[in-house]
CSV table of C-alpha atoms and ligand atoms in Angstrom, one decimal:
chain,number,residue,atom,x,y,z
A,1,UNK,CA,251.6,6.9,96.1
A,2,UNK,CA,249.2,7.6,93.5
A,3,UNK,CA,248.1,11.3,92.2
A,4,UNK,CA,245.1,12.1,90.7
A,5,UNK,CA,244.5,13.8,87.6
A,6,UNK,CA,242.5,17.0,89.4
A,7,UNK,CA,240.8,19.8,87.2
A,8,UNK,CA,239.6,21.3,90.2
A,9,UNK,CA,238.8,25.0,89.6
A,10,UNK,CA,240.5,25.7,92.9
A,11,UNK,CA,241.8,25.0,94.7
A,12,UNK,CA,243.7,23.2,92.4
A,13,UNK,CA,246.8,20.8,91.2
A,14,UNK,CA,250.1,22.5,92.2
A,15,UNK,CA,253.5,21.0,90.2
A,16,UNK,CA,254.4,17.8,91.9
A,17,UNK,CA,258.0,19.5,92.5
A,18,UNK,CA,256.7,22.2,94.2
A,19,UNK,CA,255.2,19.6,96.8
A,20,UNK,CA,257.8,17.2,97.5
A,21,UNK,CA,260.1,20.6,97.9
A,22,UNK,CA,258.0,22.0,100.3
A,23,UNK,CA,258.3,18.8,102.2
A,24,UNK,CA,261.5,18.1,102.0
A,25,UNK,CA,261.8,21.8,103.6
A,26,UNK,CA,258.8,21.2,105.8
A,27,UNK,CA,261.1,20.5,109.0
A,28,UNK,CA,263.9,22.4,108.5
A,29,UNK,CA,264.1,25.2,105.6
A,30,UNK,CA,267.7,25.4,104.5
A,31,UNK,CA,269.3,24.5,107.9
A,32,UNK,CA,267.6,26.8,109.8
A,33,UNK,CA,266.1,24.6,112.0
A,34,UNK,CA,263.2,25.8,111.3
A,35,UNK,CA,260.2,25.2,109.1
A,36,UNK,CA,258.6,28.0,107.3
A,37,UNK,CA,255.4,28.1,109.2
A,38,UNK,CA,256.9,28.4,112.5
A,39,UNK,CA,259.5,31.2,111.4
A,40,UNK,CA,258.6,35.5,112.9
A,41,UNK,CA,257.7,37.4,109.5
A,42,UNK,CA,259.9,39.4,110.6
A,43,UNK,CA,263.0,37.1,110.8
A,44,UNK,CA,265.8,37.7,108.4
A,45,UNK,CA,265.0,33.6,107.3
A,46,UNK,CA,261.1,34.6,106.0
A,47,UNK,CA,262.2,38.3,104.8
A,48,UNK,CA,264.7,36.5,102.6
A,49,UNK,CA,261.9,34.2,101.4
A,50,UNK,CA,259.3,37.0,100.9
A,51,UNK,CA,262.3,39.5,98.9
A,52,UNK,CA,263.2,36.2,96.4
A,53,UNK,CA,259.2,35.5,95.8
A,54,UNK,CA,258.7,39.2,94.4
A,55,UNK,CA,262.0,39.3,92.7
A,56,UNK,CA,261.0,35.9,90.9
A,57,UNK,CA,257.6,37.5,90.1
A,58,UNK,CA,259.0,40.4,88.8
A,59,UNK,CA,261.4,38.5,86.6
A,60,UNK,CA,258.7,36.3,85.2
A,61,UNK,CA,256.0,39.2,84.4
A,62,UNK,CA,258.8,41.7,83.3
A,63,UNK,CA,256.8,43.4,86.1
A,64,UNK,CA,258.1,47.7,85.8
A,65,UNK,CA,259.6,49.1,88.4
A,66,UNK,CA,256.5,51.7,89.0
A,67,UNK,CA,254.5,49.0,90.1
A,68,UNK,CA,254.0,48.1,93.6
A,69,UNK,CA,254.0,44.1,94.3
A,70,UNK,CA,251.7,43.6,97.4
A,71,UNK,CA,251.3,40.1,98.7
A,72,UNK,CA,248.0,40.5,100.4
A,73,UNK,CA,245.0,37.8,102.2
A,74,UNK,CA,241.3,38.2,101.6
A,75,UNK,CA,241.0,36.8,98.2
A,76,UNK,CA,239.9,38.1,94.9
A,77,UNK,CA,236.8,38.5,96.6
A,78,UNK,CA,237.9,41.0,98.8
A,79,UNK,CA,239.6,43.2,96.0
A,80,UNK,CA,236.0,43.4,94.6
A,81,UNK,CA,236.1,45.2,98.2
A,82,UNK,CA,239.6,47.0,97.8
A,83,UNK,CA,239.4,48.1,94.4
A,84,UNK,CA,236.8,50.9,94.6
A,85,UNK,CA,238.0,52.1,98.2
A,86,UNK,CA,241.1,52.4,97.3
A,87,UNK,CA,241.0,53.5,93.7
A,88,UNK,CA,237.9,55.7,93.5
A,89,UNK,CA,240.2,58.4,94.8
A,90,UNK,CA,237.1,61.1,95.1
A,91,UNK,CA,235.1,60.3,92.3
A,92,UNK,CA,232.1,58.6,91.4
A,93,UNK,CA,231.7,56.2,89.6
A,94,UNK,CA,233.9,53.2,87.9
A,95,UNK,CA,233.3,51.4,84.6
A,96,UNK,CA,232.5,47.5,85.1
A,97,UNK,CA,232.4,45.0,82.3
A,98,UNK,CA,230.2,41.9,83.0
A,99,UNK,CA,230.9,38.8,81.2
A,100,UNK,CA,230.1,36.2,83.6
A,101,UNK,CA,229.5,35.1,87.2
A,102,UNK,CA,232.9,36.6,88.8
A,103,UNK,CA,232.5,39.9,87.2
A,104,UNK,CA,228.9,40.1,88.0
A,105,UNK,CA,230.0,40.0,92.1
A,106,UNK,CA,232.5,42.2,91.4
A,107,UNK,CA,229.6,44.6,90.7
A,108,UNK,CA,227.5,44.0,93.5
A,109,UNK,CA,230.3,44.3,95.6
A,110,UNK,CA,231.0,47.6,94.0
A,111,UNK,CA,228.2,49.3,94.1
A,112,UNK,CA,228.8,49.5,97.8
A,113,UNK,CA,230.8,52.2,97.3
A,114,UNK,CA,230.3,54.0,93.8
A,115,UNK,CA,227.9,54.1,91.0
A,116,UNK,CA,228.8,51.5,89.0
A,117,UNK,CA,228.3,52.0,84.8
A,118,UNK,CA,228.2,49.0,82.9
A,119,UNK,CA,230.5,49.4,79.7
A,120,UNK,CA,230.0,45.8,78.4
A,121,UNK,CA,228.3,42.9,79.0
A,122,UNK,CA,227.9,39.6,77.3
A,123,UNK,CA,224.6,38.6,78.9
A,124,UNK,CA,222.9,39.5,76.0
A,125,UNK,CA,223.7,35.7,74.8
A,126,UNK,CA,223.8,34.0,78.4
A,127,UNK,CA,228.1,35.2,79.0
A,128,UNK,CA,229.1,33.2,76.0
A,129,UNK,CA,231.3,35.6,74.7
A,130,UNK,CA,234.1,38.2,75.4
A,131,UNK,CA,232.6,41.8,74.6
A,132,UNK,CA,234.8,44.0,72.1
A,133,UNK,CA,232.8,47.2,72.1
A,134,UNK,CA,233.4,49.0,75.8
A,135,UNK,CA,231.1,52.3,76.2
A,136,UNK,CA,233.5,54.2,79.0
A,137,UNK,CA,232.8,57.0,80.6
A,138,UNK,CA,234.5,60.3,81.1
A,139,UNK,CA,234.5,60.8,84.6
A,140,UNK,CA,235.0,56.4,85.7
A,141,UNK,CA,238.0,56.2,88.7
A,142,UNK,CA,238.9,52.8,86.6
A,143,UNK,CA,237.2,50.7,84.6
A,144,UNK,CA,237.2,46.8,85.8
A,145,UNK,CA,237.2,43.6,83.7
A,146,UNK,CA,237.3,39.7,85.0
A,147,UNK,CA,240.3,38.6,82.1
A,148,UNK,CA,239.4,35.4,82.5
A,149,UNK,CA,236.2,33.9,83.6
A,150,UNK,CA,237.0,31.1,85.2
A,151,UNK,CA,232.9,29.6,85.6
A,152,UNK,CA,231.9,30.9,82.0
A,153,UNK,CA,235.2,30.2,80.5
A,154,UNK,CA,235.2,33.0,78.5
A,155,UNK,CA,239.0,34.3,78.5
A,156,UNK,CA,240.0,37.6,77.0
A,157,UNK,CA,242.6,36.8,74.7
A,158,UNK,CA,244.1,41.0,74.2
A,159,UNK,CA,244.1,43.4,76.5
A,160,UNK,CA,240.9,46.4,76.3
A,161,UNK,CA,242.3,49.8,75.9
A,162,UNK,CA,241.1,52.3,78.3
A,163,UNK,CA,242.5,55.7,77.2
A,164,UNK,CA,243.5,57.4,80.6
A,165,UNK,CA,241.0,55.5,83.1
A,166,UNK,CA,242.9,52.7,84.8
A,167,UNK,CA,242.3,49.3,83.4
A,168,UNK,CA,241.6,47.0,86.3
A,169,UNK,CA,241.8,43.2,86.2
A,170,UNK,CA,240.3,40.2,88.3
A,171,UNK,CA,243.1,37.8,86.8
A,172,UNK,CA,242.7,35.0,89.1
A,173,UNK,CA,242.6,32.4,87.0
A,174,UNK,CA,244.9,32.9,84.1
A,175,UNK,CA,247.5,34.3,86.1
A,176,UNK,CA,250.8,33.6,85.1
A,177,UNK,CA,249.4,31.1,82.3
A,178,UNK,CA,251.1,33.5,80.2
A,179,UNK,CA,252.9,36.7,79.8
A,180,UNK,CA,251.5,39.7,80.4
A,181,UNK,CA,252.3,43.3,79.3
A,182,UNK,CA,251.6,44.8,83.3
A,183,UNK,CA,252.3,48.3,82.0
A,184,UNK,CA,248.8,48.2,80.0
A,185,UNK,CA,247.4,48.1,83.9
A,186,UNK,CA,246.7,50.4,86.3
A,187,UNK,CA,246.0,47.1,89.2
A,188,UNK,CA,246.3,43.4,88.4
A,189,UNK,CA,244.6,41.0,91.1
A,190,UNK,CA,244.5,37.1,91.4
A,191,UNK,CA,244.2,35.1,94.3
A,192,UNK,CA,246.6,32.6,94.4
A,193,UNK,CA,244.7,28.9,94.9
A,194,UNK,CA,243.7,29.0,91.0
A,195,UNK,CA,247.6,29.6,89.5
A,196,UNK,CA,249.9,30.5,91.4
A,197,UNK,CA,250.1,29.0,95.2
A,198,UNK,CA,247.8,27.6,97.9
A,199,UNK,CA,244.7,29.5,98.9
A,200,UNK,CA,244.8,32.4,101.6
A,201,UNK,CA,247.8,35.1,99.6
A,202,UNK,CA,246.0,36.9,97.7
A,203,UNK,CA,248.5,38.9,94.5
A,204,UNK,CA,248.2,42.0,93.8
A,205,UNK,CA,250.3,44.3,91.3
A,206,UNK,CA,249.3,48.2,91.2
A,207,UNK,CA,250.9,51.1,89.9
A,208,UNK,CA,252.2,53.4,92.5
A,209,UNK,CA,250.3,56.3,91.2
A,210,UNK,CA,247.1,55.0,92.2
A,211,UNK,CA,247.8,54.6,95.7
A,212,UNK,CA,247.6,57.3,98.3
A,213,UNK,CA,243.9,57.9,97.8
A,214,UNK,CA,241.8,55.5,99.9
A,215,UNK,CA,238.5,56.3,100.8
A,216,UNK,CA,238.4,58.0,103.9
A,217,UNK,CA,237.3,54.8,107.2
A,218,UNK,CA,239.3,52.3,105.0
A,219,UNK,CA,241.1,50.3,107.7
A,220,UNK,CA,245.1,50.0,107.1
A,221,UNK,CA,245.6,46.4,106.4
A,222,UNK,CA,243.2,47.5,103.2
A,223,UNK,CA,244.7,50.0,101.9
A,224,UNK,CA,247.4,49.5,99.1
A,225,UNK,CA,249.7,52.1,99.8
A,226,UNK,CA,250.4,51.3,104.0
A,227,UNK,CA,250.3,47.5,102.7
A,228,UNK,CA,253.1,48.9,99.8
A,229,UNK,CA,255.1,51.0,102.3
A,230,UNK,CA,255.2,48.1,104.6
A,231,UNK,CA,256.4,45.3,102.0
A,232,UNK,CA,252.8,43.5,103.0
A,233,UNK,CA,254.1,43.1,106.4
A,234,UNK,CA,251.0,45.8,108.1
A,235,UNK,CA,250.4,42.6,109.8
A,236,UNK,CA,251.0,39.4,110.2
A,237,UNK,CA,251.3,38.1,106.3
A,238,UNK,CA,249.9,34.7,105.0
A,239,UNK,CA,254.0,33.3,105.3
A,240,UNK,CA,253.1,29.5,104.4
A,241,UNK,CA,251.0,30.1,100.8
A,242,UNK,CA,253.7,33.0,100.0
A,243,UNK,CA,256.9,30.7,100.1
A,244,UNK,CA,254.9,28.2,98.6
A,245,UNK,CA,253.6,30.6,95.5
A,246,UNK,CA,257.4,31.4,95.7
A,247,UNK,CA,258.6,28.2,94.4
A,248,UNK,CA,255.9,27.8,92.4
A,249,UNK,CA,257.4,30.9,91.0
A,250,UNK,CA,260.9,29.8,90.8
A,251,UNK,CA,259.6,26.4,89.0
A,252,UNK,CA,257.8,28.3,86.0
A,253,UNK,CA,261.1,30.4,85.8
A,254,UNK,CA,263.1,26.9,85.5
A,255,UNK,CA,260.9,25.7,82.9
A,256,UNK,CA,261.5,28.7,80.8
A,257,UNK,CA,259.3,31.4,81.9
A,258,UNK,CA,255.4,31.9,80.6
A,259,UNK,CA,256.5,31.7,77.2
A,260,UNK,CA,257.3,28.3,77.3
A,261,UNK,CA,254.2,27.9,80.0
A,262,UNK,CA,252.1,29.3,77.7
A,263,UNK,CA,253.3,27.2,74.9
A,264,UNK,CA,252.3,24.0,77.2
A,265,UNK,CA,248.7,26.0,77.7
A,266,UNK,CA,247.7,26.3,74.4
A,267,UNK,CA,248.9,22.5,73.3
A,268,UNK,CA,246.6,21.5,76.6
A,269,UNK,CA,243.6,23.3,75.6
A,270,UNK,CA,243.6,22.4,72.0
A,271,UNK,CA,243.6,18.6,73.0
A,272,UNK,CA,240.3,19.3,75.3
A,273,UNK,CA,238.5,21.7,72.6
A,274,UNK,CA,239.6,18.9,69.4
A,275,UNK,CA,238.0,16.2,71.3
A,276,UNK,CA,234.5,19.0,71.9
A,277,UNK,CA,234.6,19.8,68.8
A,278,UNK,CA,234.6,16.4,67.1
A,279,UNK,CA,231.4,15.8,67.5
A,280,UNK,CA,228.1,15.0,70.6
A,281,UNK,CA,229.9,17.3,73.2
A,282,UNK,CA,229.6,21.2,73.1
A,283,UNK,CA,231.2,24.0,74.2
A,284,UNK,CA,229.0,26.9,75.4
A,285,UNK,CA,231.8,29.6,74.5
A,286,UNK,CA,232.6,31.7,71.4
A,287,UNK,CA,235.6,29.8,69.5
A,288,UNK,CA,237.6,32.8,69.2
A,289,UNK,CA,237.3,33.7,73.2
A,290,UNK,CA,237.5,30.1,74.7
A,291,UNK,CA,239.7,29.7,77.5
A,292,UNK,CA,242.9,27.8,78.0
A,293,UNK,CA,241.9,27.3,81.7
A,294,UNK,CA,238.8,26.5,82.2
A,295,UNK,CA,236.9,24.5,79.7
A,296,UNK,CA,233.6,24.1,79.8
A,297,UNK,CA,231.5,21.3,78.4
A,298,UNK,CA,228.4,19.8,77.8
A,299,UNK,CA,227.3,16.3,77.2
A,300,UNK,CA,224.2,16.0,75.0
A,301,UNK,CA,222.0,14.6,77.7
A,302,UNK,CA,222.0,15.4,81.5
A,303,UNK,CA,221.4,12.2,82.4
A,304,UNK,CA,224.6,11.2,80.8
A,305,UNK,CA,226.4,13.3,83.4
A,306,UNK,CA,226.7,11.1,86.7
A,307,UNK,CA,227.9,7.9,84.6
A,308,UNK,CA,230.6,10.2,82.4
A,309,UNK,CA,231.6,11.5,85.8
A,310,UNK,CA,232.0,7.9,87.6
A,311,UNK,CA,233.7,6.7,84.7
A,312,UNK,CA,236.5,9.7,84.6
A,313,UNK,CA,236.8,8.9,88.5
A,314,UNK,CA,237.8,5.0,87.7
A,315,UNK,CA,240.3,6.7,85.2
A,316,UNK,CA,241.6,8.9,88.1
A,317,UNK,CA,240.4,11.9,86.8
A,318,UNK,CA,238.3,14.1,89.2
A,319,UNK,CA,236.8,17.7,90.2
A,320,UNK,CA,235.0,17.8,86.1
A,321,UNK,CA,231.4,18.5,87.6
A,322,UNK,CA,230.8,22.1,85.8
A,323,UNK,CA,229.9,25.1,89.1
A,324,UNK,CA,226.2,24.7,90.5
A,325,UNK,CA,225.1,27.7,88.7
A,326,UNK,CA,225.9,26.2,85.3
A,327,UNK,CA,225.8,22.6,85.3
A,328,UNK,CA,227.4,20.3,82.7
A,329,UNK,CA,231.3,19.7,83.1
A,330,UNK,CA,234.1,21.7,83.3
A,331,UNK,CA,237.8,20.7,83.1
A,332,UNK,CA,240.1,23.4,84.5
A,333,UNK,CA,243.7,23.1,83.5
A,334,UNK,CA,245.9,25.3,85.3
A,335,UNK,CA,249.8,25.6,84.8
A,336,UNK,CA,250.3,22.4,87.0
A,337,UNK,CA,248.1,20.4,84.5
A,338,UNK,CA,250.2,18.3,82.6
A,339,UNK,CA,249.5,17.4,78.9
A,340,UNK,CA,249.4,13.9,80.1
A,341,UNK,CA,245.8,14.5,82.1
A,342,UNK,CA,244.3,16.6,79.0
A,343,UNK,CA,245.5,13.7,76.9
A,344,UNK,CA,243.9,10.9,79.4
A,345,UNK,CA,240.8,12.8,79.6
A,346,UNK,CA,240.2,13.8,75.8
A,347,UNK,CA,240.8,10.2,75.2
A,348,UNK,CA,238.2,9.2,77.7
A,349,UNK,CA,235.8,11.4,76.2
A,350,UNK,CA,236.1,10.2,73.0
A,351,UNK,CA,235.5,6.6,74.4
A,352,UNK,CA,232.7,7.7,75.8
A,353,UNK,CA,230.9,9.1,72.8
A,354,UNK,CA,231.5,6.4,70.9
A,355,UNK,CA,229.6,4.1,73.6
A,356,UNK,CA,226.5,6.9,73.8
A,357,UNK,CA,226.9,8.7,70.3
B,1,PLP,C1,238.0,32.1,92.3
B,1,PLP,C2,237.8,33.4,91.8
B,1,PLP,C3,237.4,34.5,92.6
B,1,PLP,C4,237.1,34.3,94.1
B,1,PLP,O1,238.3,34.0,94.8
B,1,PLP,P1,238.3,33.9,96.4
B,1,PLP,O2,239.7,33.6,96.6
B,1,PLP,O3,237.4,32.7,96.7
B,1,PLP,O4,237.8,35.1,96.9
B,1,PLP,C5,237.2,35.7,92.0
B,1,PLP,N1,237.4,35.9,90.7
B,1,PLP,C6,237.8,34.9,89.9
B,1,PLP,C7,238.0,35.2,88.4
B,1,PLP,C8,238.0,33.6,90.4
B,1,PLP,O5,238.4,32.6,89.6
């Protein structure tokens, strides 16, 4: 068997261990007789599985107690949805910051519902950047950020303060790439498929404050608090990508936690941006806001783009075609990316400058 180094944006590379656990469980999870997909959600087997994927979320994110953990399907797309009929709570309007193509559809989507003010953007220079001046509002239900823009690659590296509006994240694709102080946050989305677990559970962490208020014709399985007083169970939950996320969690907590992922993040990412930065490749991001996920690139000519792409493939390195409404490359690096694939592909790039350069 042979595994490919894959810097898909996501889907995307889960930890080898994961996989070969989840197949060694595939027939028959801990003598049950049972696999997971086949079990009732409702069965004492998947409750216990659900109950141990929260508590090792909770222990990994130091997650407070006032916070609701809701383990939800839709994807962050849909939260662009759930936010603002959940959280407008009566008002208005809601404060959006744009920095790229995610939070720019988080907009659209919004202004479904409310009037959406924009209190920073970075298109000014073409998303290249992480805005630090925020106009807000008075009167905003929350105001909404993408933390980590996973097209652009433009990753906020603090956390915005917000006064007493809710801060709002789409954290899809940095999620649990490092730790995170949740009590700066009124909700915290991701969908899973980037970080965390296999596409279809979408994560969602929201202070129990908010909830309570949805918009009046929101149908139950959207809104957070019967999701909340049901443990995510309203219906019929996405069982298979939640015990999978589970051990995903349970092999970041073995590793050490996010500090020590984190460590592994930022010795990844330096490896990628040292081998832009030395020279005929470029990186369309700010230094200082540059993310440790997804890393853009450029070659200096276009046309240079199909052969640097079939030469990464004979080196078993796929997915690095940058997203259609970019172009160039991208290399996205999640958690389950070890140093080793950075490393083959920074070489790589190097080797291939030197041919063109
Ligand atoms: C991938 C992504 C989304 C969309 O996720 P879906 O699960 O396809 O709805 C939204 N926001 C960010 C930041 C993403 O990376």
């Amino acid at each position: 068997m042979q595994r490919l180094f894959n810097f898909s944006a996501g889907p995307a590379m889960l930890p080898a261990e994961v996989l070969s656990r989840a197949g060694d469980e595939m027939l028959d999870w801990h003598g049950s007789g049972m696999g997971v997909m086949e079990m009732s959600h409702r069965g004492k087997e998947f409750m216990a599985i659900a109950a141990d994927a929260e508590a090792d979320l909770r222990e990994l994110l130091a997650i407070p107690k006032q916070y609701e953990v809701l383990f939800l399907q839709g994807g962050a797309t849909l939260q662009f949805a759930q936010v603002p009929m959940n959280l407008l709570r009566g008002r208005r309007a809601a404060d959006y910051v744009v920095t790229g193509e995610w939070s720019k559809k988080a907009v659209k989507e919004a202004k479904n519902y409310c009037e959406v003010r924009v209190a920073a953007s970075s298109e000014d220079r073409a998303f290249s950047y992480a805005p630090r001046d925020w106009q807000l509002s008075a009167d905003a239900a929350y105001v909404h950020y993408c933390s980590n823009e996973t097209i652009g690659g433009v990753e906020f590296h603090w956390i915005p303060e917000t006064g007493a509006a809710p801060l709002v994240a789409d954290a899809s694709s940095h999620f649990l790439s490092r730790p995170l102080d949740v009590s700066k946050f009124g909700l915290i989305y991701a969908g899973a498929q980037k970080n965390a677990g296999p596409a279809g559970l979408t994560i969602v962490l929201v202070r129990e404050d908010l909830l309570g208020g949805a918009a009046k014709g929101t149908p139950s399985v959207l809104d957070y608090k019967l999701q909340a007083d049901a443990d995510s169970m309203l219906n019929t939950p996405a069982t298979y990508a939640i015990y999978v996320a589970g051990l995903v969690f349970k092999w970041l907590r073995q590793l050490g936690g996010l500090a020590e992922i984190e460590r592994r993040n930022v010795a990844k990412a330096q490896v990628l941006y040292d081998a832009i930065d030395a020279g005929f490749y470029a990186s369309p991001v700010d230094k200082a806001d540059r993310s440790r996920m997804n890393v853009p690139f450029r070659l200096p000519d276009e046309r240079l783009d199909a052969p640097f792409l079939k030469g990464a493939e004979e080196r078993g390195m796929v997915q690095l075609k940058g997203h259609r409404s970019v172009g160039g490359m991208r290399a996205s690096i999640y958690n389950a990316m070890p140093l080793e694939g950075c490393a083959r592909l920074a070489g790589y790039m190097r080797e291939f400058a030197a041919r063109h350069g």
